[in-house]
Amino acid sequence: MTLTQAAPRQRATLPRLHNHASLVVHGQDRTGIVAAVGNVLHDYGANIVSLDQYSDNPQGGNFFQRTVFGVDDLKAALPDIDRDLAAKLGDGLRFTLRDLSVPQRVAIFASKSEHCLLDLLWRQRRGELAVSVAMVISNHPDLAEEVRSFGIPFVHVPSTDKPAAEAEHLRLLQGNVDLLVLARYMQILSGEFIERVGVPIINIHHSFLPAFIGAGPYAKAKERGVKLVGATAHYVTEDLDEGPIIEQDVVRVTHAHTATDLQRRGADVERAVLSRAVQWHSEDRVIRHGNQTIVFP
Amino acid sequence: MTLTQAAPRQRATLPRLHNHASLVVHGQDRTGIVAAVGNVLHDYGANIVSLDQYSDNPQGGNFFQRTVFGVDDLKAALPDIDRDLAAKLGDGLRFTLRDLSVPQRVAIFASKSEHCLLDLLWRQRRGELAVSVAMVISNHPDLAEEVRSFGIPFVHVPSTDKPAAEAEHLRLLQGNVDLLVLARYMQILSGEFIERVGVPIINIHHSFLPAFIGAGPYAKAKERGVKLVGATAHYVTEDLDEGPIIEQDVVRVTHAHTATDLQRRGADVERAVLSRAVQWHSEDRVIRHGNQTIVFP
Amino acid sequence: MTLTQAAPRQRATLPRLHNHASLVVHGQDRTGIVAAVGNVLHDYGANIVSLDQYSDNPQGGNFFQRTVFGVDDLKAALPDIDRDLAAKLGDGLRFTLRDLSVPQRVAIFASKSEHCLLDLLWRQRRGELAVSVAMVISNHPDLAEEVRSFGIPFVHVPSTDKPAAEAEHLRLLQGNVDLLVLARYMQILSGEFIERVGVPIINIHHSFLPAFIGAGPYAKAKERGVKLVGATAHYVTEDLDEGPIIEQDVVRVTHAHTATDLQRRGADVERAVLSRAVQWHSEDRVIRHGNQTIVFP
Amino acid sequence: MTLTQAAPRQRATLPRLHNHASLVVHGQDRTGIVAAVGNVLHDYGANIVSLDQYSDNPQGGNFFQRTVFGVDDLKAALPDIDRDLAAKLGDGLRFTLRDLSVPQRVAIFASKSEHCLLDLLWRQRRGELAVSVAMVISNHPDLAEEVRSFGIPFVHVPSTDKPAAEAEHLRLLQGNVDLLVLARYMQILSGEFIERVGVPIINIHHSFLPAFIGAGPYAKAKERGVKLVGATAHYVTEDLDEGPIIEQDVVRVTHAHTATDLQRRGADVERAVLSRAVQWHSEDRVIRHGNQTIVFP
């Protein structure tokens, strides 16, 4: 399998982002950060398209900033901008600088459920997600044909031998992707895998008020007569389903919905929430901080 | 204090409900119930305004039906209709028949928070809730003037001596009200009180995905970075916050909202959800069944 | 092309609807209708699964009722039930009786936009829509491969010669379908075509508050700075975009969304709204009355 | 009448905003604006709490920026900061600098409807709106007692003689308020009044998809069978109901809602939308630009 042979149409770059970069600054708040960033970008004749900034506590809190800017001949200028920012921002502040004309490379893990996976592939093809989908990996072969019809490689890695599967996953992913998305993958990732894969992982799971722990959550939600079912997209950490929340949404249900209906309505929310989370992540709008996220609009 | 001296403007009857009654039938499903109900009402020349029916399992499940009908001289006809329905429906089916021109009498328990209480009083005064508010009881005196400006009795019953307070509550409520609403009352009712008060009790509490147990839920929700805060209105049972859910809703929040902001946004949802729950209950739209509710639209 | 050769997997019948029928009664309200319907169904040992009824005015208004019931050997019993209902309901009330194990046959008209079309095909394949898709007709060939991958016939009928196109449409549709869905078809149907095709037609269009008439509505909405974009699904009448509304929804947008973003967000609402409208229609939940609809939940 | 004698509790300043100011910059985009603002604020040791910036076109478009910052002894520093900003920003960019510890002074025009008015007064008292309510003016005396119970002056100015009424309005408002809110005032303001009053005016009106022009919109919406009713808050311009939109929202309705029900549901949306619009305006989050608004979150 040659992972680089994905169909060209999925490589589409959002044209307006040519010669544009995102800059994300995150760290300990102090006075002068805006001036420092502004001065460096001004030195390179950069035009700031958008700038969002948030401080969680004006007295010694944390600072979060996302800037999108354009400069002529961005590729040539980026290393210099990077160097100057490092010099001006100094310790206590981390930053990432990214050429927005290069889409982030994503791998999607799926199982048998298609709803989240197809929604991502379809939006990517329509140009709504600023990512390229490098591959889809599934522990079941069912969705192979569907995925390949999008011109995207599909790799079947059975989950029967988990250590072997994770080794195969790492071999496929390392160096090839910037983001891993679990589109209803339904398998628990080992802490070692999360550590070694080295890229952010986004998961989607159903959510209820109140929460229903354990197996058969939709049956339990039906039994309790909930009026809303929801979904939560979050970054994966070793604490299962407890990582920083990126996005949530709910949909209304009634007593007339069966447990199957709840599941279908839930699937609609899941695919919408996961797609938004992936989109925002891929546009560098999401900053992780402790167990929460800052999401710039 | 004479509880019956509430200002007349709060007794307003929804005019269109003159000579109309609601009939709620609930029990074991079998064939022929619709025919039986239809025939009895037809015998009295009743005009059926709306009828909603639901069966949770066509094979031997549970049957739920709400009918609103009008007949000339309803008050005279009701006892006969009641007798005929009892004869025709037989065992295994309970029913309640209620003259809709008589608003349900409600007591509201409040504490220091005004948002849920005021929303109920305003809506009642505007004619949006088919209830009369018999009294407001609070363990704090703060809201007395506000409540009395609506022409509604306010009784301050401190919660320092809980058995004494509950005895006082029972003395005020028994025989005087059809429904008790906890509008952010913040005190736990004893199982004995719930048993002895003998009327349904509706409570409102904040809700999150995931749930945050214990004190300071908004601070915890902020720490976790939730993107939605919500509220759940439910009937009170001995299992605190675990009774049948009547209504739920959520509102969107962001990282920029402080814990105080979350609480304010939460207050907005709480008052809306509680008002809807009280309205639906007062119009006999809600049927309790096990730990769930059927809510007819 | 043999239209009956659609792949078997799209013919899936919702299993729970075996031996179940829907009955929709609509006409002038009078006393005794519920009794009449109840008695006829009781005579056949029918189990009523759900019943929703609405009267728009208790004094001489219009009556709307939807009943779902099960009987053993439905196919044998239906003609007799039909005859008895006709006798009992008499003049002034129309009714339709439909075997729910036979999915409604749908044709979809599309153009170049895929979002509404694909959402319908996916949901149909997932078993969420109680319809069989008999064919997709488009005035552009672009979506042929995509449609055929679902095992559904795709027919390209160019719209260059409109009378010829409509004649071809009628030849393909008449006798073959129960519903026509315009999934962003973007062509105006002649009054004669609407008349002759003889089945309901559902259309989807974007909606704004306020409305923006004419070409380029998203550019105008952007210029006006709307905060919501929406979609409306409605039955097609000769008054373009003015037929009875089945379903509407909106999504929130901000100043930061470009006209293209508005269109994408709009596309998400369009596909959701159209799918709900088709689902509700196919389950006989929608009753047309004058220029409005009654939609039973 | 002494307008300055409003009860002290309504003057509450949000404590966290002590020594904080908002800076709004708006005009023609060019490189270096962020650096200029950042440098000026840095010179005064300002801590930037939040900064949001938007450009509607990176090539020669319009620039919008809202900054909230804190400095020790703000009142002393503001004139100097103002002078330095004027020097650095130069022509083509307007800016406003405002001490956030001084609440904006608001007058509310009402008629007989209470829902929007009371929601504003109540939120103001709870500390949710960073405004002081200087007075309520109504063309009907009905709400006098209600308003005065909040410790706010109520002035009855009949609308029978419109020129006289507008003269009286101007006499009361000029110099006394920073914002005028029309809380279902139902009277058309003359272009001359809008010009002479010299402060922004926010209005709320109901909204539908599609729009229903003229009298009795709820009856028309009912007739058309709309599934959503909504509200739009906007700045008032001479084009009635056509000014820049600040906020919109909708609520779901069904065929079972009467025209009166639509109006009540509409009232709920109206009060929520108007309160949000006033809140955002009072926190300097809304920038008018042509016939649209930029609303920073």
Coordinates of N, CA and C in Angstrom, one line a residue, chain A residues 9 14 16 113-115 118-119 122-123 125-128 146 149-150 254 256 258 261 263-265 267-268 271 276 280 297, chain C residues 9 14 16 113-116 118-119 122-123 125-128 146 149-150 256 258 261 263-265 267-268 271 276 280 297:
Chain A
R9 N -8.1 14.9 -5.6 CA -9.1 15.9 -5.2 C -9.2 16.1 -3.7
L14 N -7.7 25.3 0.7 CA -8.6 26.4 0.7 C -7.9 27.6 0.1
R16 N -8.2 30.8 -0.3 CA -7.9 32.0 0.4 C -6.8 32.0 1.4
S113 N -19.6 1.3 12.5 CA -20.5 2.4 12.3 C -20.0 3.4 11.2
E114 N -20.8 3.8 10.3 CA -20.4 4.6 9.2 C -20.6 6.1 9.4
H115 N -21.6 6.4 10.3 CA -22.1 7.8 10.3 C -21.1 8.9 10.5
L118 N -18.3 8.7 7.4 CA -18.8 9.2 6.1 C -19.0 10.7 6.2
D119 N -19.4 11.2 7.3 CA -19.6 12.7 7.4 C -18.3 13.4 7.3
W122 N -17.1 13.1 3.6 CA -17.9 13.9 2.7 C -17.6 15.4 2.8
R123 N -17.4 15.8 4.0 CA -17.1 17.2 4.3 C -15.7 17.5 3.7
R125 N -14.3 16.1 1.2 CA -14.3 16.2 -0.2 C -15.0 17.5 -0.7
R126 N -16.0 18.0 0.1 CA -16.6 19.3 -0.3 C -15.8 20.5 0.0
G127 N -14.6 20.2 0.6 CA -13.7 21.4 0.9 C -14.1 22.1 2.2
E128 N -14.9 21.4 3.1 CA -15.3 22.1 4.3 C -14.3 21.8 5.5
E146 N -16.7 1.6 0.7 CA -17.2 3.0 0.8 C -16.1 4.0 0.9
S149 N -14.1 4.5 -2.3 CA -14.8 5.3 -3.3 C -14.5 6.8 -3.2
F150 N -13.9 7.2 -2.1 CA -13.5 8.5 -1.9 C -12.1 8.7 -2.3
T254 N -38.3 12.3 22.7 CA -39.6 12.2 23.5 C -39.8 10.8 23.9
A256 N -41.8 8.9 22.9 CA -42.2 8.1 21.8 C -41.0 7.5 21.0
T258 N -38.0 5.1 20.6 CA -37.5 3.8 21.1 C -36.0 4.0 21.4
D261 N -34.4 4.6 18.2 CA -34.5 6.0 17.8 C -33.5 6.9 18.5
Q263 N -30.7 6.2 19.6 CA -29.4 5.9 19.1 C -29.2 6.6 17.7
R264 N -30.3 6.6 16.9 CA -30.2 7.3 15.6 C -30.1 8.8 15.8
R265 N -30.9 9.4 16.6 CA -30.8 10.8 16.9 C -29.5 11.1 17.4
A267 N -26.7 9.5 16.8 CA -25.8 9.4 15.7 C -25.7 10.7 14.9
D268 N -26.9 11.3 14.7 CA -26.9 12.6 14.0 C -26.1 13.7 14.8
R271 N -22.2 12.8 14.6 CA -21.4 13.2 13.4 C -21.3 14.7 13.3
R276 N -17.4 19.2 13.6 CA -17.0 20.5 14.1 C -15.7 20.5 14.8
W280 N -12.4 22.6 13.7 CA -11.8 23.6 14.6 C -10.4 23.3 14.9
P297 N -13.6 31.3 18.1 CA -14.7 31.1 17.1 C -14.2 31.4 15.7
Chain C
R9 N -31.2 -4.4 -1.0 CA -31.0 -3.8 0.3 C -31.8 -2.5 0.6
L14 N -39.1 -1.8 7.8 CA -39.0 -1.7 9.2 C -39.7 -2.9 9.8
R16 N -40.7 -3.9 12.7 CA -41.8 -3.7 13.7 C -43.1 -3.3 13.1
S113 N -25.9 19.8 -6.7 CA -25.6 19.8 -5.3 C -25.9 18.4 -4.8
E114 N -25.0 17.9 -4.0 CA -25.1 16.6 -3.5 C -25.7 16.5 -2.1
H115 N -25.6 17.5 -1.3 CA -25.8 17.4 0.1 C -27.1 16.8 0.5
C116 N -28.2 17.3 0.0 CA -29.5 16.8 0.3 C -29.8 15.4 -0.2
L118 N -27.5 13.0 -1.0 CA -26.8 12.0 -0.3 C -27.3 11.7 1.1
D119 N -27.8 12.7 1.8 CA -28.3 12.5 3.1 C -29.5 11.6 3.0
W122 N -28.3 8.0 2.2 CA -27.6 7.4 3.3 C -28.7 7.0 4.4
R123 N -29.6 7.9 4.7 CA -30.6 7.5 5.7 C -31.5 6.4 5.3
R125 N -30.6 4.0 3.3 CA -29.8 2.7 3.4 C -29.6 2.3 4.9
R126 N -29.5 3.2 5.8 CA -29.4 2.9 7.2 C -30.7 2.5 7.8
G127 N -31.8 2.5 7.0 CA -33.1 2.1 7.5 C -33.8 3.2 8.3
E128 N -33.4 4.4 8.2 CA -34.0 5.5 8.9 C -35.2 6.1 8.2
E146 N -22.1 8.4 -7.9 CA -22.4 8.4 -6.5 C -23.8 7.7 -6.2
S149 N -23.9 3.9 -6.8 CA -23.1 3.1 -5.8 C -24.1 2.7 -4.7
F150 N -25.2 3.3 -4.6 CA -26.2 2.9 -3.6 C -27.2 1.9 -4.2
A256 N -18.1 36.6 11.2 CA -16.9 36.0 10.7 C -17.2 35.0 9.6
T258 N -18.1 33.9 6.0 CA -18.3 34.5 4.7 C -19.6 34.0 4.0
D261 N -19.4 30.4 3.7 CA -19.7 29.7 5.0 C -21.2 29.7 5.3
Q263 N -23.5 29.6 3.2 CA -24.1 28.6 2.3 C -23.8 27.2 2.8
R264 N -22.6 27.0 3.4 CA -22.3 25.6 3.9 C -23.2 25.3 5.1
R265 N -23.2 26.3 6.0 CA -24.0 26.1 7.2 C -25.5 25.9 6.8
A267 N -26.4 24.6 4.0 CA -26.6 23.2 3.4 C -26.8 22.2 4.5
D268 N -26.1 22.3 5.7 CA -26.3 21.4 6.8 C -27.8 21.4 7.3
R271 N -30.2 19.8 4.5 CA -30.2 18.3 4.5 C -31.0 17.7 5.7
R276 N -36.0 15.2 7.6 CA -37.1 15.0 8.5 C -38.4 15.1 7.8
W280 N -41.2 12.1 7.9 CA -42.5 12.4 8.5 C -43.6 12.1 7.5
P297 N -46.4 14.1 16.0 CA -45.0 13.8 16.4 C -44.7 12.3 16.4

